[in-house]
Coordinates of C-alpha atoms and ligand atoms in Angstrom, one line a residue:
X681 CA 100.7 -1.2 32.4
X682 CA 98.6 0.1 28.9
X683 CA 95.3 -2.3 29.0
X684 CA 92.4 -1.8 26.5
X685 CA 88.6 -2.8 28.4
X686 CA 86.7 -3.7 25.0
X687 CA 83.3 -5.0 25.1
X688 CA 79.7 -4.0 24.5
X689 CA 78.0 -0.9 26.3
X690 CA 76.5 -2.1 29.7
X691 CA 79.2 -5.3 30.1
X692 CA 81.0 -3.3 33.3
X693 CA 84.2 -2.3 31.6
X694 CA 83.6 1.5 33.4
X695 CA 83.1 0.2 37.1
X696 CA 86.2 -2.2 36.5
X697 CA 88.3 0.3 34.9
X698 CA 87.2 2.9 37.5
X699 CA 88.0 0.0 40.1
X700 CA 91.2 -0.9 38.8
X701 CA 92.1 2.6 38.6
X702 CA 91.9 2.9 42.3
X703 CA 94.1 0.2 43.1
X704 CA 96.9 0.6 41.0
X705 CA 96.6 4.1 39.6
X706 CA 96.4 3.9 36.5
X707 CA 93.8 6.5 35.1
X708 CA 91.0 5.7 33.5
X709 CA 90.9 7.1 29.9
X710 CA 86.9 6.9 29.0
X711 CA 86.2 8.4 25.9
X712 CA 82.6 8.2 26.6
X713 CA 83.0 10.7 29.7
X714 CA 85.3 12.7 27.8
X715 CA 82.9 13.4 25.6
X716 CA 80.4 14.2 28.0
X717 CA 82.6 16.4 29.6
X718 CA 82.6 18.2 26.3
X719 CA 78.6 18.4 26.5
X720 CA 78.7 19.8 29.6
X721 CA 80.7 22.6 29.0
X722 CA 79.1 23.3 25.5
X723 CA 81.5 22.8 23.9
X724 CA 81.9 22.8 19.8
X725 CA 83.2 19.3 19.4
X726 CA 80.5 18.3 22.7
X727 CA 77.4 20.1 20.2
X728 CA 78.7 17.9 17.4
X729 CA 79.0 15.0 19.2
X730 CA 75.7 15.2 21.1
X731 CA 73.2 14.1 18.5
X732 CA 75.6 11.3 17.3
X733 CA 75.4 10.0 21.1
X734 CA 71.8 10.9 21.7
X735 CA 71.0 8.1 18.9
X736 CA 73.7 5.7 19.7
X737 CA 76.0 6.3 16.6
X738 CA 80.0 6.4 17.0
X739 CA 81.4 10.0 17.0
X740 CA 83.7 10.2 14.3
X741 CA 87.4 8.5 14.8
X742 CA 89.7 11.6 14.0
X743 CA 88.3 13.2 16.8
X744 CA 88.3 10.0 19.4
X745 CA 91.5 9.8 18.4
X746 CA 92.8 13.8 19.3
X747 CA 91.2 12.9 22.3
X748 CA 93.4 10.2 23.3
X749 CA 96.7 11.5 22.1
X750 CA 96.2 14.8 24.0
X751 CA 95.2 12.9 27.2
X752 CA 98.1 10.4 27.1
X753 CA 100.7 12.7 27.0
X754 CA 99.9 13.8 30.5
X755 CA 102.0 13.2 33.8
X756 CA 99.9 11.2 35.2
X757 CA 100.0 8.4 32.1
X758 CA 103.2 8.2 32.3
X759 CA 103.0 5.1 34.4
X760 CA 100.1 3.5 32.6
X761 CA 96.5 3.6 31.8
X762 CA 93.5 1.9 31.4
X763 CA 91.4 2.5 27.8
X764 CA 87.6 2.0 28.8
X765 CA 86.0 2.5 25.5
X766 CA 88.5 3.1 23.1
X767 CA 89.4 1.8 20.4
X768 CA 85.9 1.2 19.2
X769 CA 86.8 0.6 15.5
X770 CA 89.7 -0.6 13.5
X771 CA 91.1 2.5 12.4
X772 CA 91.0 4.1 16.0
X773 CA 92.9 1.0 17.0
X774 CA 95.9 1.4 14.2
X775 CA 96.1 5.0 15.3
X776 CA 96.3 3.7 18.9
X777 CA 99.2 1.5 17.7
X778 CA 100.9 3.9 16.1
X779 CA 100.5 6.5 19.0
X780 CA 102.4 3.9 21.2
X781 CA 105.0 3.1 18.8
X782 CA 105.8 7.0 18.3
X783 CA 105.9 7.0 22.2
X784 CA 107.7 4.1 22.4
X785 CA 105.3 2.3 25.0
X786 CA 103.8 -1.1 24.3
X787 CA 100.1 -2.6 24.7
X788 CA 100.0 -5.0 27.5
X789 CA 96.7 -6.3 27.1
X790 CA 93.0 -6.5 26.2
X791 CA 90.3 -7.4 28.5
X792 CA 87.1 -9.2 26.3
X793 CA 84.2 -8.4 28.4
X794 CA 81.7 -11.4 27.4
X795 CA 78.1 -11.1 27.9
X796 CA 74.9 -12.0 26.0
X797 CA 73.0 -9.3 24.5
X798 CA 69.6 -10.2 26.8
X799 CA 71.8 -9.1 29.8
X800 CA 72.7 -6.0 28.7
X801 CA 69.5 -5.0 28.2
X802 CA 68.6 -5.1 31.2
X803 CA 71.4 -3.9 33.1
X804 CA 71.6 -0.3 30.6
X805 CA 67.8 0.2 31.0
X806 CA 68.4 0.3 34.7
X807 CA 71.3 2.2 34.8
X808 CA 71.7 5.4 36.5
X809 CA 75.1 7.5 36.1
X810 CA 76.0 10.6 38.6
X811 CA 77.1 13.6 35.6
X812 CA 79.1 15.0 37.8
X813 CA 81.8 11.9 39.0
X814 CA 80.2 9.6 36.7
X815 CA 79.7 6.8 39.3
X816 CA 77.3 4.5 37.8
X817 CA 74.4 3.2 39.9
X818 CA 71.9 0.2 39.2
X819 CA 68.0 0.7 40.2
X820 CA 67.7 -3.2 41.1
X821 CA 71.0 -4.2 41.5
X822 CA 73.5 -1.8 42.8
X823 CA 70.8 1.2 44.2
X824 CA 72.2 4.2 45.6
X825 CA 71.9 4.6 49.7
X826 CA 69.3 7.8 49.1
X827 CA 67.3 7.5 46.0
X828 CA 68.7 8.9 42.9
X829 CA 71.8 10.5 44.8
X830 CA 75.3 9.9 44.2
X831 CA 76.4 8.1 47.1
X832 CA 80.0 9.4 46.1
X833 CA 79.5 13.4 45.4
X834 CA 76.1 13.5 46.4
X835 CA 74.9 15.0 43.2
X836 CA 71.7 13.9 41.5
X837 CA 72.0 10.7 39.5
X838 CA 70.6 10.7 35.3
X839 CA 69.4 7.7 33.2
X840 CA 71.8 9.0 30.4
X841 CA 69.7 9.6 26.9
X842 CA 71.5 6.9 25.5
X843 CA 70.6 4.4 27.4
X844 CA 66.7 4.2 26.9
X845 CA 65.7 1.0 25.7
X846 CA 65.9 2.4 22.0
X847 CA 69.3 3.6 21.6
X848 CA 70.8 0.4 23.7
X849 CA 69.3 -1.8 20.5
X850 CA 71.1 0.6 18.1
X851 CA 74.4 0.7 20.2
X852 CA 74.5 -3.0 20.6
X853 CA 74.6 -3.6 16.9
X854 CA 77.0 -0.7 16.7
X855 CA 78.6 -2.6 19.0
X856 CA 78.7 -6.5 17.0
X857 CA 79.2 -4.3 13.2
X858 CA 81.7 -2.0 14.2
X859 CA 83.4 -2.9 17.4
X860 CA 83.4 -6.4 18.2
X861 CA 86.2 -7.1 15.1
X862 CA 88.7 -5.8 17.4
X863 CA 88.2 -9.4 19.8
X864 CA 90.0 -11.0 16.4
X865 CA 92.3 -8.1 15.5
X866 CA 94.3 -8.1 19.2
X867 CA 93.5 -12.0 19.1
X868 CA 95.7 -11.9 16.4
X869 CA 98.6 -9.8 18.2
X870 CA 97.9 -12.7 21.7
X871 CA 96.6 -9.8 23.8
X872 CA 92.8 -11.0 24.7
X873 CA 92.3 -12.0 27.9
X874 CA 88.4 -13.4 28.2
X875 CA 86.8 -12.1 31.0
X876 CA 83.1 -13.7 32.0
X877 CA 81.1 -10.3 32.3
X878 CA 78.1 -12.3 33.9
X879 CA 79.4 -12.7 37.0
X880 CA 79.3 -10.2 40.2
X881 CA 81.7 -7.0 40.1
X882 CA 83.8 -8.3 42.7
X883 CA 84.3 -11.6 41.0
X884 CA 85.4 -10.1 37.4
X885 CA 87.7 -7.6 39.4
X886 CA 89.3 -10.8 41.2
X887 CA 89.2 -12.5 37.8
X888 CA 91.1 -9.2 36.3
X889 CA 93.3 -9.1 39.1
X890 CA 94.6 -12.7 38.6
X891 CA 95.2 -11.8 34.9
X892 CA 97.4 -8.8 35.4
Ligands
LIG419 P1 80.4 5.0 26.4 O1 80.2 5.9 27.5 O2 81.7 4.4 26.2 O3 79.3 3.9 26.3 O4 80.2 5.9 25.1 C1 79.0 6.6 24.9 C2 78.9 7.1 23.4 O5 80.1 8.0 23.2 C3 79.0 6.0 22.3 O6 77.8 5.4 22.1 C4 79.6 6.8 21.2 O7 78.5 7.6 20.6 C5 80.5 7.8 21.8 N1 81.9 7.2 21.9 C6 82.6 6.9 23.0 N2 83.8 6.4 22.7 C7 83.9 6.3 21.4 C8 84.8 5.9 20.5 N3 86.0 5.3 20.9 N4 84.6 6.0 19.1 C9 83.4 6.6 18.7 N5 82.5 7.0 19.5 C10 82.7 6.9 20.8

């Protein structure tokens, strides 16, 4: 199964995806930790990208896009995959559609994660992600068992830059100019399934579960 999670930074579509990703193994394709990755190592496109991130501005859709086409042709797509943060615009997702068509695979469907803006807010200023395994943590509401350790890995957890109270304003209305067009654009093609992103982690996964 080909699902897209599409909904503003902090709404949960990374823990679901990485969730949903265990269960049926389908990978997670995050555009967000691919570029990260690319940070990390120093690399060109990861220097370029940096300062885009750092102040909450999309990267630019050309390369998003080589990211994606490169990383679906692996094996271990071949049975599916889960989208967790791509597409974030309208031309990323025409490329996206034609990418399938030229592979001959089909979109299945589009989780909207809905959530007000207030929520989010809190939720990203809390946040704490490991950089290592990218397991996400949550200083009130999901705290790791030793403070600021990676319960998975055991590396030390971050607040990324980009989630300081600044940058979240700035990536939430990235989020309602840029993004949130696609809810009407795979409305249009019947894919959208709602998904209340309010409710607890284990509830939205049941309520993704029962949608699948
Ligand atoms: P995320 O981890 O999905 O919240 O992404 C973190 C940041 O990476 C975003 O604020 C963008 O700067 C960049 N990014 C991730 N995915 C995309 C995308 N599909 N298009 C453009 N920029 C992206």
């Amino acid at each position: 199964m080909i699902s897209i999670f599409l909904g503003p930074p902090g709404s949960g579509k990374g823990t679901q995806a990485k969730r949903l990703s265990n269960l049926k193994g389908w990978p997670q394709l995050s555009t967000g930790d691919m570029l990260r990755g690319n940070i990390q190592a120093g690399t060109k496109l990861g220097l370029e990208a940096k300062s885009l991130m750092d102040q909450g501005l999309l990267v630019s859709d050309s390369v998003v896009i080589g990211m994606i086409d490169e990383r679906i042709n692996a094996s271990d797509c071949s049975n599916g995959f889960i989208l967790d943060g791509f597409p974030r615009t309208i031309i990323q997702a025409d490329a996206l559609n034609e990418l399938l068509e030229l592979k001959n695979l089909k979109l299945n469907r589009v989780f909207e994660f809905s959530i007000p803006d207030e929520v989010l807010i809190s939720r990203l200023t809390g946040r704490r992600t490991c950089l290592k395994c990218s397991s996400m943590f949550h200083i009130v509401s999901a705290p790791p068992k030793i403070f600021n350790i990676c319960d998975k890995c055991g590396s030390e957890l971050v607040q990324r830059q980009d989630d300081s109270e600044e940058v979240i304003s700035k990536r939430l209305k990235v989020y309602h100019q840029q993004t949130s067009a696609l809810v009407q654009y795979y409305s249009d093609k019947n894919l959208i399934k709602k998904i209340d992103a309010t409710l607890s982690v284990e509830v939205v996964e049941k309520n993704i579960l029962a949608l699948i």
